[in-house]
Amino acid sequence: MHVSGSENLDIAVLLPCYNEAATIGTVVRNFRQALPDARIYVYDNNSTDGTALHAVLAGATVFRERRQGKGHVVRRMFSDIDADVYVMADGDGTYAPEDAEELVRTLITERADMVVGIRRGVHQDAGRNGHAFGNRLFNRLYRFLFGQDFTDILSGYRAFSRRYVKSFPAVSGGFEIETEMSVHASRLKLPVCELELDYGRRPEGSHSKLSTFRDGAKILWMFAMLMKETRPFAFFGTFSATLMTASIVFMTPVLYAYFQTGLVERMPTWVFSLALMMMSLLFLTAGTILDSVARSRAEQLRIHYMTLPGLASANILRGTSAEKRRSAEAISVPAKADAA
């Protein structure tokens, strides 16, 4: 299959894997068929079932990441691999490699930096009811906290531009990495797209690595940390408003009695309400200062992002290089003939 507009683009398929021997061989072969010009990399995350061997036999280049967790693997992949377009999927066979062509085409035609494959039917095939509920909860919470850019932030099937990958400061360690990817795009207001795709079932012998409560708690914690880092005024302002409300509640009857009698009859309550008010003002001050810091960091990230070539620039540069190589070859052929 040929993706229009990708003639001069270097495409890399990235497959993070942990104990996916039952499926990884088929996944690699199908990606090779769907994107025949792409380089396919499998990053083995301490598998014990022969995942790496099956991937090599299927024709993939295999690397190992010893830090356990998908976030560590993604950070390593993005650091190691240089390409113009990156396609990331899971090695469990739930994402159809045949859809990769459409992901890449959408990335190129829309000139986007990230295309997310929305999982059609994920609520019916999330493995357990807890996973389906968690997907709905996290997506709604994301839209409330960070904006309306995404409807499926936990999808692992994505296509990226080079300047997204090389400007993404991944810090997550586990499955919360998808949340961090989405927040990075929303924070820098990058052009993104979503593409609804079928979400398959795991074949027999393949088991999900997700833990409903443990991974759900990590994702919620990541929401809080990203809120603190990217929207500190809203984060600390929430605590400030809560403390100020409590302070006013405790303070009101004391003030009422004071205006009636001229005496402070409940001194401990008055002191406690003042302490709450001081804490509220401290949180408000911290949020105000850190909001300026966060804006400065976002500006620096945006400047770094703008220094990297976009897809159109990469295509032109590679096309120019190819033309130069062809010209050099055409010149060298007559020169060799004359020498002969």
mmCIF file of C-alpha atoms in Angstrom:
data_model
loop_
_atom_site.group_PDB
_atom_site.id
_atom_site.type_symbol
_atom_site.label_atom_id
_atom_site.label_comp_id
_atom_site.label_asym_id
_atom_site.label_seq_id
_atom_site.Cartn_x
_atom_site.Cartn_y
_atom_site.Cartn_z
ATOM 1 C CA MET A 1 0.000 0.000 0.000
ATOM 2 C CA HIS A 2 1.143 3.499 -0.782
ATOM 3 C CA VAL A 3 0.458 6.561 1.339
ATOM 4 C CA SER A 4 0.035 9.665 -0.821
ATOM 5 C CA GLY A 5 2.526 12.384 0.051
ATOM 6 C CA SER A 6 4.934 10.036 1.856
ATOM 7 C CA GLU A 7 7.340 9.389 -1.033
ATOM 8 C CA ASN A 8 10.266 11.122 0.665
ATOM 9 C CA LEU A 9 9.249 10.540 4.279
ATOM 10 C CA ASP A 10 10.989 8.153 6.631
ATOM 11 C CA ILE A 11 8.339 6.210 8.598
ATOM 12 C CA ALA A 12 9.045 4.239 11.777
ATOM 13 C CA VAL A 13 6.611 1.846 13.461
ATOM 14 C CA LEU A 14 7.171 1.600 17.230
ATOM 15 C CA LEU A 15 5.791 -1.367 19.174
ATOM 16 C CA PRO A 16 6.302 -1.441 22.959
ATOM 17 C CA CYS A 17 5.876 -5.019 24.204
ATOM 18 C CA TYR A 18 5.760 -6.984 27.428
ATOM 19 C CA ASN A 19 5.045 -10.730 27.147
ATOM 20 C CA GLU A 20 3.279 -10.578 23.762
ATOM 21 C CA ALA A 21 4.806 -13.685 22.149
ATOM 22 C CA ALA A 22 1.365 -14.946 21.145
ATOM 23 C CA THR A 23 0.673 -11.923 18.935
ATOM 24 C CA ILE A 24 3.809 -9.913 18.153
ATOM 25 C CA GLY A 25 4.879 -11.982 15.137
ATOM 26 C CA THR A 26 1.549 -11.503 13.384
ATOM 27 C CA VAL A 27 1.460 -7.807 14.312
ATOM 28 C CA VAL A 28 4.926 -7.191 12.842
ATOM 29 C CA ARG A 29 4.160 -9.058 9.624
ATOM 30 C CA ASN A 30 0.887 -7.173 9.171
ATOM 31 C CA PHE A 31 2.618 -3.819 9.707
ATOM 32 C CA ARG A 32 5.254 -4.781 7.138
ATOM 33 C CA GLN A 33 2.455 -5.484 4.683
ATOM 34 C CA ALA A 34 0.515 -2.299 5.523
ATOM 35 C CA LEU A 35 3.583 -0.006 5.432
ATOM 36 C CA PRO A 36 6.200 -1.830 3.317
ATOM 37 C CA ASP A 37 8.651 1.102 3.312
ATOM 38 C CA ALA A 38 8.519 1.643 7.076
ATOM 39 C CA ARG A 39 11.123 0.520 9.608
ATOM 40 C CA ILE A 40 9.586 -1.573 12.382
ATOM 41 C CA TYR A 41 11.001 -1.483 15.903
ATOM 42 C CA VAL A 42 9.938 -3.665 18.806
ATOM 43 C CA TYR A 43 10.981 -2.558 22.293
ATOM 44 C CA ASP A 44 10.947 -5.527 24.638
ATOM 45 C CA ASN A 45 10.220 -4.553 28.245
ATOM 46 C CA ASN A 46 11.685 -7.540 30.149
ATOM 47 C CA SER A 47 9.475 -10.167 28.518
ATOM 48 C CA THR A 48 9.891 -13.763 29.695
ATOM 49 C CA ASP A 49 7.936 -15.561 26.963
ATOM 50 C CA GLY A 50 10.120 -15.162 23.870
ATOM 51 C CA THR A 51 8.556 -11.946 22.591
ATOM 52 C CA ALA A 52 11.898 -10.652 21.287
ATOM 53 C CA LEU A 53 12.616 -13.851 19.348
ATOM 54 C CA HIS A 54 9.202 -13.868 17.663
ATOM 55 C CA ALA A 55 9.643 -10.198 16.708
ATOM 56 C CA VAL A 56 13.090 -10.816 15.172
ATOM 57 C CA LEU A 57 11.827 -13.806 13.198
ATOM 58 C CA ALA A 58 8.987 -11.649 11.849
ATOM 59 C CA GLY A 59 11.489 -9.072 10.566
ATOM 60 C CA ALA A 60 11.469 -6.355 13.241
ATOM 61 C CA THR A 61 14.464 -4.627 14.794
ATOM 62 C CA VAL A 62 14.370 -5.396 18.516
ATOM 63 C CA PHE A 63 15.706 -3.333 21.406
ATOM 64 C CA ARG A 64 15.358 -3.850 25.142
ATOM 65 C CA GLU A 65 14.275 -1.410 27.838
ATOM 66 C CA ARG A 66 14.959 -2.741 31.326
ATOM 67 C CA ARG A 67 12.982 -0.120 33.290
ATOM 68 C CA GLN A 68 9.555 -1.698 33.699
ATOM 69 C CA GLY A 69 6.615 0.340 32.446
ATOM 70 C CA LYS A 70 5.225 1.622 29.160
ATOM 71 C CA GLY A 71 6.239 5.198 29.917
ATOM 72 C CA HIS A 72 9.894 4.198 30.206
ATOM 73 C CA VAL A 73 9.645 2.328 26.906
ATOM 74 C CA VAL A 74 8.050 5.254 25.057
ATOM 75 C CA ARG A 75 10.671 7.662 26.395
ATOM 76 C CA ARG A 76 13.428 5.332 25.155
ATOM 77 C CA MET A 77 11.793 4.862 21.745
ATOM 78 C CA PHE A 78 11.346 8.575 21.189
ATOM 79 C CA SER A 79 14.953 9.206 22.206
ATOM 80 C CA ASP A 80 16.515 6.456 20.093
ATOM 81 C CA ILE A 81 14.622 6.545 16.797
ATOM 82 C CA ASP A 82 14.927 9.280 14.185
ATOM 83 C CA ALA A 83 12.194 9.462 11.565
ATOM 84 C CA ASP A 84 9.804 11.896 9.917
ATOM 85 C CA VAL A 85 6.641 10.018 10.873
ATOM 86 C CA TYR A 86 6.184 7.689 13.834
ATOM 87 C CA VAL A 87 3.380 5.156 14.209
ATOM 88 C CA MET A 88 2.948 3.724 17.698
ATOM 89 C CA ALA A 89 0.760 0.727 18.488
ATOM 90 C CA ASP A 90 0.559 -2.114 20.989
ATOM 91 C CA GLY A 91 1.879 -5.577 20.295
ATOM 92 C CA ASP A 92 -1.230 -7.375 21.542
ATOM 93 C CA GLY A 93 -3.121 -7.390 18.232
ATOM 94 C CA THR A 94 -6.020 -5.197 19.421
ATOM 95 C CA TYR A 95 -5.117 -2.478 16.909
ATOM 96 C CA ALA A 96 -5.363 -3.300 13.198
ATOM 97 C CA PRO A 97 -2.079 -2.650 11.327
ATOM 98 C CA GLU A 98 -4.149 -2.080 8.189
ATOM 99 C CA ASP A 99 -5.338 1.209 9.742
ATOM 100 C CA ALA A 100 -1.779 2.561 9.937
ATOM 101 C CA GLU A 101 -1.956 3.741 6.330
ATOM 102 C CA GLU A 102 -4.963 5.917 7.151
ATOM 103 C CA LEU A 103 -3.290 7.291 10.274
ATOM 104 C CA VAL A 104 -0.217 8.335 8.273
ATOM 105 C CA ARG A 105 -2.309 9.747 5.441
ATOM 106 C CA THR A 106 -4.332 11.835 7.906
ATOM 107 C CA LEU A 107 -1.158 13.092 9.582
ATOM 108 C CA ILE A 108 0.230 14.211 6.209
ATOM 109 C CA THR A 109 -2.907 15.645 4.609
ATOM 110 C CA GLU A 110 -4.019 17.495 7.754
ATOM 111 C CA ARG A 111 -0.425 18.586 8.487
ATOM 112 C CA ALA A 112 -1.013 17.524 12.073
ATOM 113 C CA ASP A 113 1.537 16.655 14.734
ATOM 114 C CA MET A 114 -0.467 13.813 16.256
ATOM 115 C CA VAL A 115 -3.327 11.625 15.046
ATOM 116 C CA VAL A 116 -5.093 9.516 17.673
ATOM 117 C CA GLY A 117 -6.955 6.354 16.733
ATOM 118 C CA ILE A 118 -10.228 6.524 18.668
ATOM 119 C CA ARG A 119 -11.134 3.011 19.742
ATOM 120 C CA ARG A 120 -14.544 2.103 18.355
ATOM 121 C CA GLY A 121 -16.233 -0.334 20.747
ATOM 122 C CA VAL A 122 -13.667 0.011 23.547
ATOM 123 C CA HIS A 123 -16.419 0.205 26.157
ATOM 124 C CA GLN A 124 -17.677 -3.210 25.108
ATOM 125 C CA ASP A 125 -14.213 -4.782 24.847
ATOM 126 C CA ALA A 126 -12.250 -3.129 27.608
ATOM 127 C CA GLY A 127 -11.722 -6.503 29.286
ATOM 128 C CA ARG A 128 -13.660 -5.702 32.437
ATOM 129 C CA ASN A 129 -16.429 -3.337 33.438
ATOM 130 C CA GLY A 130 -13.935 -1.395 35.559
ATOM 131 C CA HIS A 131 -11.824 -0.615 32.484
ATOM 132 C CA ALA A 132 -14.851 0.633 30.541
ATOM 133 C CA PHE A 133 -15.941 2.838 33.438
ATOM 134 C CA GLY A 134 -12.391 4.150 33.853
ATOM 135 C CA ASN A 135 -12.176 5.063 30.156
ATOM 136 C CA ARG A 136 -15.362 7.128 30.363
ATOM 137 C CA LEU A 137 -14.338 8.766 33.637
ATOM 138 C CA PHE A 138 -10.835 9.739 32.522
ATOM 139 C CA ASN A 139 -11.985 11.085 29.160
ATOM 140 C CA ARG A 140 -14.631 13.290 30.778
ATOM 141 C CA LEU A 141 -12.206 14.431 33.448
ATOM 142 C CA TYR A 142 -9.609 15.287 30.804
ATOM 143 C CA ARG A 143 -12.070 17.393 28.814
ATOM 144 C CA PHE A 144 -13.079 19.218 32.000
ATOM 145 C CA LEU A 145 -9.502 19.945 33.102
ATOM 146 C CA PHE A 146 -7.514 20.368 29.882
ATOM 147 C CA GLY A 147 -9.915 21.094 27.026
ATOM 148 C CA GLN A 148 -11.945 19.435 24.292
ATOM 149 C CA ASP A 149 -9.107 18.312 21.987
ATOM 150 C CA PHE A 150 -9.485 14.554 22.627
ATOM 151 C CA THR A 151 -12.258 12.046 23.171
ATOM 152 C CA ASP A 152 -10.085 8.967 23.818
ATOM 153 C CA ILE A 153 -6.930 9.951 25.680
ATOM 154 C CA LEU A 154 -5.978 6.363 26.585
ATOM 155 C CA SER A 155 -5.689 5.077 23.027
ATOM 156 C CA GLY A 156 -2.310 3.513 22.286
ATOM 157 C CA TYR A 157 -2.634 3.733 18.488
ATOM 158 C CA ARG A 158 -1.174 7.049 17.336
ATOM 159 C CA ALA A 159 0.841 8.671 14.575
ATOM 160 C CA PHE A 160 3.270 11.503 15.346
ATOM 161 C CA SER A 161 5.364 14.008 13.484
ATOM 162 C CA ARG A 162 9.066 14.282 14.225
ATOM 163 C CA ARG A 163 8.714 17.645 15.906
ATOM 164 C CA TYR A 164 6.076 16.305 18.275
ATOM 165 C CA VAL A 165 8.277 13.369 19.284
ATOM 166 C CA LYS A 166 11.439 15.412 19.732
ATOM 167 C CA SER A 167 9.672 18.139 21.734
ATOM 168 C CA PHE A 168 7.816 15.757 24.064
ATOM 169 C CA PRO A 169 9.405 15.733 27.573
ATOM 170 C CA ALA A 170 8.115 12.334 28.681
ATOM 171 C CA VAL A 171 8.274 11.839 32.450
ATOM 172 C CA SER A 172 5.686 9.107 33.044
ATOM 173 C CA GLY A 173 6.672 5.583 33.914
ATOM 174 C CA GLY A 174 3.577 3.524 33.117
ATOM 175 C CA PHE A 175 0.311 3.486 31.188
ATOM 176 C CA GLU A 176 -0.349 7.101 32.149
ATOM 177 C CA ILE A 177 2.032 8.077 29.325
ATOM 178 C CA GLU A 178 -0.942 8.456 26.921
ATOM 179 C CA THR A 179 -2.440 11.083 29.227
ATOM 180 C CA GLU A 180 0.850 12.974 29.243
ATOM 181 C CA MET A 181 1.000 12.862 25.420
ATOM 182 C CA SER A 182 -2.463 14.387 25.167
ATOM 183 C CA VAL A 183 -1.733 17.119 27.704
ATOM 184 C CA HIS A 184 1.497 18.018 25.879
ATOM 185 C CA ALA A 185 -0.453 18.577 22.652
ATOM 186 C CA SER A 186 -3.185 20.583 24.396
ATOM 187 C CA ARG A 187 -0.650 22.646 26.345
ATOM 188 C CA LEU A 188 1.260 23.756 23.241
ATOM 189 C CA LYS A 189 -1.930 23.979 21.130
ATOM 190 C CA LEU A 190 -0.481 21.606 18.537
ATOM 191 C CA PRO A 191 -2.536 20.588 15.488
ATOM 192 C CA VAL A 192 -4.063 17.189 16.282
ATOM 193 C CA CYS A 193 -6.670 14.908 14.700
ATOM 194 C CA GLU A 194 -8.722 11.930 15.770
ATOM 195 C CA LEU A 195 -9.643 8.969 13.597
ATOM 196 C CA GLU A 196 -12.247 6.420 14.649
ATOM 197 C CA LEU A 197 -10.913 2.874 14.252
ATOM 198 C CA ASP A 198 -12.038 -0.615 15.188
ATOM 199 C CA TYR A 199 -10.720 -1.985 18.464
ATOM 200 C CA GLY A 200 -10.165 -5.736 18.396
ATOM 201 C CA ARG A 201 -10.205 -8.439 21.024
ATOM 202 C CA ARG A 202 -7.097 -10.087 22.380
ATOM 203 C CA PRO A 203 -6.541 -13.552 20.943
ATOM 204 C CA GLU A 204 -6.523 -16.586 23.201
ATOM 205 C CA GLY A 205 -3.307 -16.786 25.205
ATOM 206 C CA SER A 206 -2.799 -13.013 25.341
ATOM 207 C CA HIS A 207 -3.582 -11.255 28.612
ATOM 208 C CA SER A 208 -4.036 -7.593 29.505
ATOM 209 C CA LYS A 209 -1.318 -5.992 31.648
ATOM 210 C CA LEU A 210 -3.695 -3.328 32.988
ATOM 211 C CA SER A 211 -4.718 -3.272 36.641
ATOM 212 C CA THR A 212 -8.042 -1.487 37.124
ATOM 213 C CA PHE A 213 -7.263 0.089 40.479
ATOM 214 C CA ARG A 214 -3.461 0.397 40.434
ATOM 215 C CA ASP A 215 -3.207 1.886 36.938
ATOM 216 C CA GLY A 216 -6.364 3.939 37.480
ATOM 217 C CA ALA A 217 -4.798 5.484 40.585
ATOM 218 C CA LYS A 218 -1.607 6.252 38.635
ATOM 219 C CA ILE A 219 -3.595 7.985 35.899
ATOM 220 C CA LEU A 220 -5.505 10.070 38.459
ATOM 221 C CA TRP A 221 -2.206 11.008 40.090
ATOM 222 C CA MET A 222 -0.844 11.998 36.680
ATOM 223 C CA PHE A 223 -3.910 14.186 36.132
ATOM 224 C CA ALA A 224 -3.137 15.983 39.403
ATOM 225 C CA MET A 225 0.582 16.387 38.611
ATOM 226 C CA LEU A 226 -0.063 17.648 35.078
ATOM 227 C CA MET A 227 -2.682 20.029 36.414
ATOM 228 C CA LYS A 228 -0.132 21.369 38.900
ATOM 229 C CA GLU A 229 2.549 21.730 36.231
ATOM 230 C CA THR A 230 0.476 23.123 33.365
ATOM 231 C CA ARG A 231 -2.357 24.974 35.140
ATOM 232 C CA PRO A 232 -0.956 25.906 38.564
ATOM 233 C CA PHE A 233 -3.287 28.866 39.093
ATOM 234 C CA ALA A 234 -6.346 26.643 38.719
ATOM 235 C CA PHE A 235 -4.722 23.881 40.809
ATOM 236 C CA PHE A 236 -3.663 26.054 43.744
ATOM 237 C CA GLY A 237 -6.667 28.338 43.305
ATOM 238 C CA THR A 238 -8.940 25.387 44.063
ATOM 239 C CA PHE A 239 -7.210 24.831 47.405
ATOM 240 C CA SER A 240 -7.238 28.574 48.066
ATOM 241 C CA ALA A 241 -10.970 28.868 47.427
ATOM 242 C CA THR A 242 -11.702 25.840 49.635
ATOM 243 C CA LEU A 243 -9.658 27.184 52.536
ATOM 244 C CA MET A 244 -11.108 30.682 52.145
ATOM 245 C CA THR A 245 -14.650 29.286 52.186
ATOM 246 C CA ALA A 246 -13.898 27.302 55.362
ATOM 247 C CA SER A 247 -12.309 30.376 56.939
ATOM 248 C CA ILE A 248 -15.388 32.494 56.236
ATOM 249 C CA VAL A 249 -17.689 29.793 57.630
ATOM 250 C CA PHE A 250 -15.774 29.688 60.929
ATOM 251 C CA MET A 251 -15.258 33.454 61.017
ATOM 252 C CA THR A 252 -18.863 34.567 60.423
ATOM 253 C CA PRO A 253 -20.413 33.678 63.840
ATOM 254 C CA VAL A 254 -17.435 35.168 65.680
ATOM 255 C CA LEU A 255 -17.748 38.434 63.769
ATOM 256 C CA TYR A 256 -21.506 38.465 64.271
ATOM 257 C CA ALA A 257 -21.064 38.145 68.039
ATOM 258 C CA TYR A 258 -18.348 40.807 68.029
ATOM 259 C CA PHE A 259 -20.568 43.370 66.285
ATOM 260 C CA GLN A 260 -23.360 42.546 68.728
ATOM 261 C CA THR A 261 -21.353 42.677 71.964
ATOM 262 C CA GLY A 262 -17.980 44.175 71.096
ATOM 263 C CA LEU A 263 -16.264 41.046 72.429
ATOM 264 C CA VAL A 264 -14.499 38.117 70.784
ATOM 265 C CA GLU A 265 -16.168 35.302 72.690
ATOM 266 C CA ARG A 266 -14.683 32.337 70.755
ATOM 267 C CA MET A 267 -11.005 33.151 70.500
ATOM 268 C CA PRO A 268 -9.805 29.640 69.362
ATOM 269 C CA THR A 269 -12.333 29.679 66.498
ATOM 270 C CA TRP A 270 -11.235 33.174 65.510
ATOM 271 C CA VAL A 271 -7.545 32.192 65.489
ATOM 272 C CA PHE A 272 -8.320 29.049 63.498
ATOM 273 C CA SER A 273 -10.319 31.014 60.912
ATOM 274 C CA LEU A 274 -7.449 33.499 60.525
ATOM 275 C CA ALA A 275 -4.986 30.631 60.070
ATOM 276 C CA LEU A 276 -7.195 29.203 57.310
ATOM 277 C CA MET A 277 -7.370 32.620 55.636
ATOM 278 C CA MET A 278 -3.576 32.971 55.729
ATOM 279 C CA MET A 279 -3.165 29.512 54.195
ATOM 280 C CA SER A 280 -5.686 30.451 51.514
ATOM 281 C CA LEU A 281 -3.717 33.566 50.614
ATOM 282 C CA LEU A 282 -0.460 31.566 50.529
ATOM 283 C CA PHE A 283 -1.988 29.085 48.056
ATOM 284 C CA LEU A 284 -3.296 31.969 45.936
ATOM 285 C CA THR A 285 0.142 33.622 45.896
ATOM 286 C CA ALA A 286 1.865 30.337 44.994
ATOM 287 C CA GLY A 287 -0.609 29.733 42.175
ATOM 288 C CA THR A 288 -0.102 33.222 40.773
ATOM 289 C CA ILE A 289 3.696 32.955 40.762
ATOM 290 C CA LEU A 290 3.799 29.404 39.416
ATOM 291 C CA ASP A 291 1.324 30.305 36.661
ATOM 292 C CA SER A 292 3.880 32.767 35.287
ATOM 293 C CA VAL A 293 6.583 30.087 35.507
ATOM 294 C CA ALA A 294 4.356 27.567 33.700
ATOM 295 C CA ARG A 295 3.638 30.062 30.914
ATOM 296 C CA SER A 296 7.358 30.682 30.496
ATOM 297 C CA ARG A 297 8.056 26.938 30.300
ATOM 298 C CA ALA A 298 5.285 26.499 27.714
ATOM 299 C CA GLU A 299 6.784 29.307 25.643
ATOM 300 C CA GLN A 300 10.212 27.644 25.761
ATOM 301 C CA LEU A 301 8.720 24.311 24.703
ATOM 302 C CA ARG A 302 6.889 26.016 21.883
ATOM 303 C CA ILE A 303 10.064 27.745 20.701
ATOM 304 C CA HIS A 304 11.934 24.416 20.714
ATOM 305 C CA TYR A 305 9.045 22.796 18.840
ATOM 306 C CA MET A 306 9.187 25.527 16.183
ATOM 307 C CA THR A 307 12.894 24.935 15.578
ATOM 308 C CA LEU A 308 12.198 21.386 14.378
ATOM 309 C CA PRO A 309 11.202 20.802 10.729
ATOM 310 C CA GLY A 310 7.582 20.007 9.978
ATOM 311 C CA LEU A 311 6.394 17.265 7.634
ATOM 312 C CA ALA A 312 6.386 19.527 4.566
ATOM 313 C CA SER A 313 9.940 20.705 5.272
ATOM 314 C CA ALA A 314 11.177 17.155 5.845
ATOM 315 C CA ASN A 315 9.574 16.028 2.588
ATOM 316 C CA ILE A 316 11.213 18.849 0.628
ATOM 317 C CA LEU A 317 14.608 18.307 2.263
ATOM 318 C CA ARG A 318 14.558 14.587 1.591
ATOM 319 C CA GLY A 319 13.380 15.189 -1.958
ATOM 320 C CA THR A 320 16.248 17.628 -2.531
ATOM 321 C CA SER A 321 18.734 15.125 -1.135
ATOM 322 C CA ALA A 322 17.360 12.407 -3.375
ATOM 323 C CA GLU A 323 17.629 14.666 -6.430
ATOM 324 C CA LYS A 324 21.218 15.490 -5.532
ATOM 325 C CA ARG A 325 22.042 11.804 -5.235
ATOM 326 C CA ARG A 326 20.452 11.065 -8.621
ATOM 327 C CA SER A 327 22.349 13.962 -10.221
ATOM 328 C CA ALA A 328 25.620 12.766 -8.728
ATOM 329 C CA GLU A 329 24.986 9.246 -10.014
ATOM 330 C CA ALA A 330 24.134 10.582 -13.501
ATOM 331 C CA ILE A 331 27.374 12.588 -13.584
ATOM 332 C CA SER A 332 29.477 9.718 -12.308
ATOM 333 C CA VAL A 333 28.265 7.285 -14.986
ATOM 334 C CA PRO A 334 29.650 9.299 -17.992
ATOM 335 C CA ALA A 335 32.796 10.037 -16.031
ATOM 336 C CA LYS A 336 33.424 6.319 -15.539
ATOM 337 C CA ALA A 337 32.665 5.685 -19.215
ATOM 338 C CA ASP A 338 35.199 8.357 -20.287
ATOM 339 C CA ALA A 339 37.786 6.894 -17.968
ATOM 340 C CA ALA A 340 37.234 3.516 -19.508
#
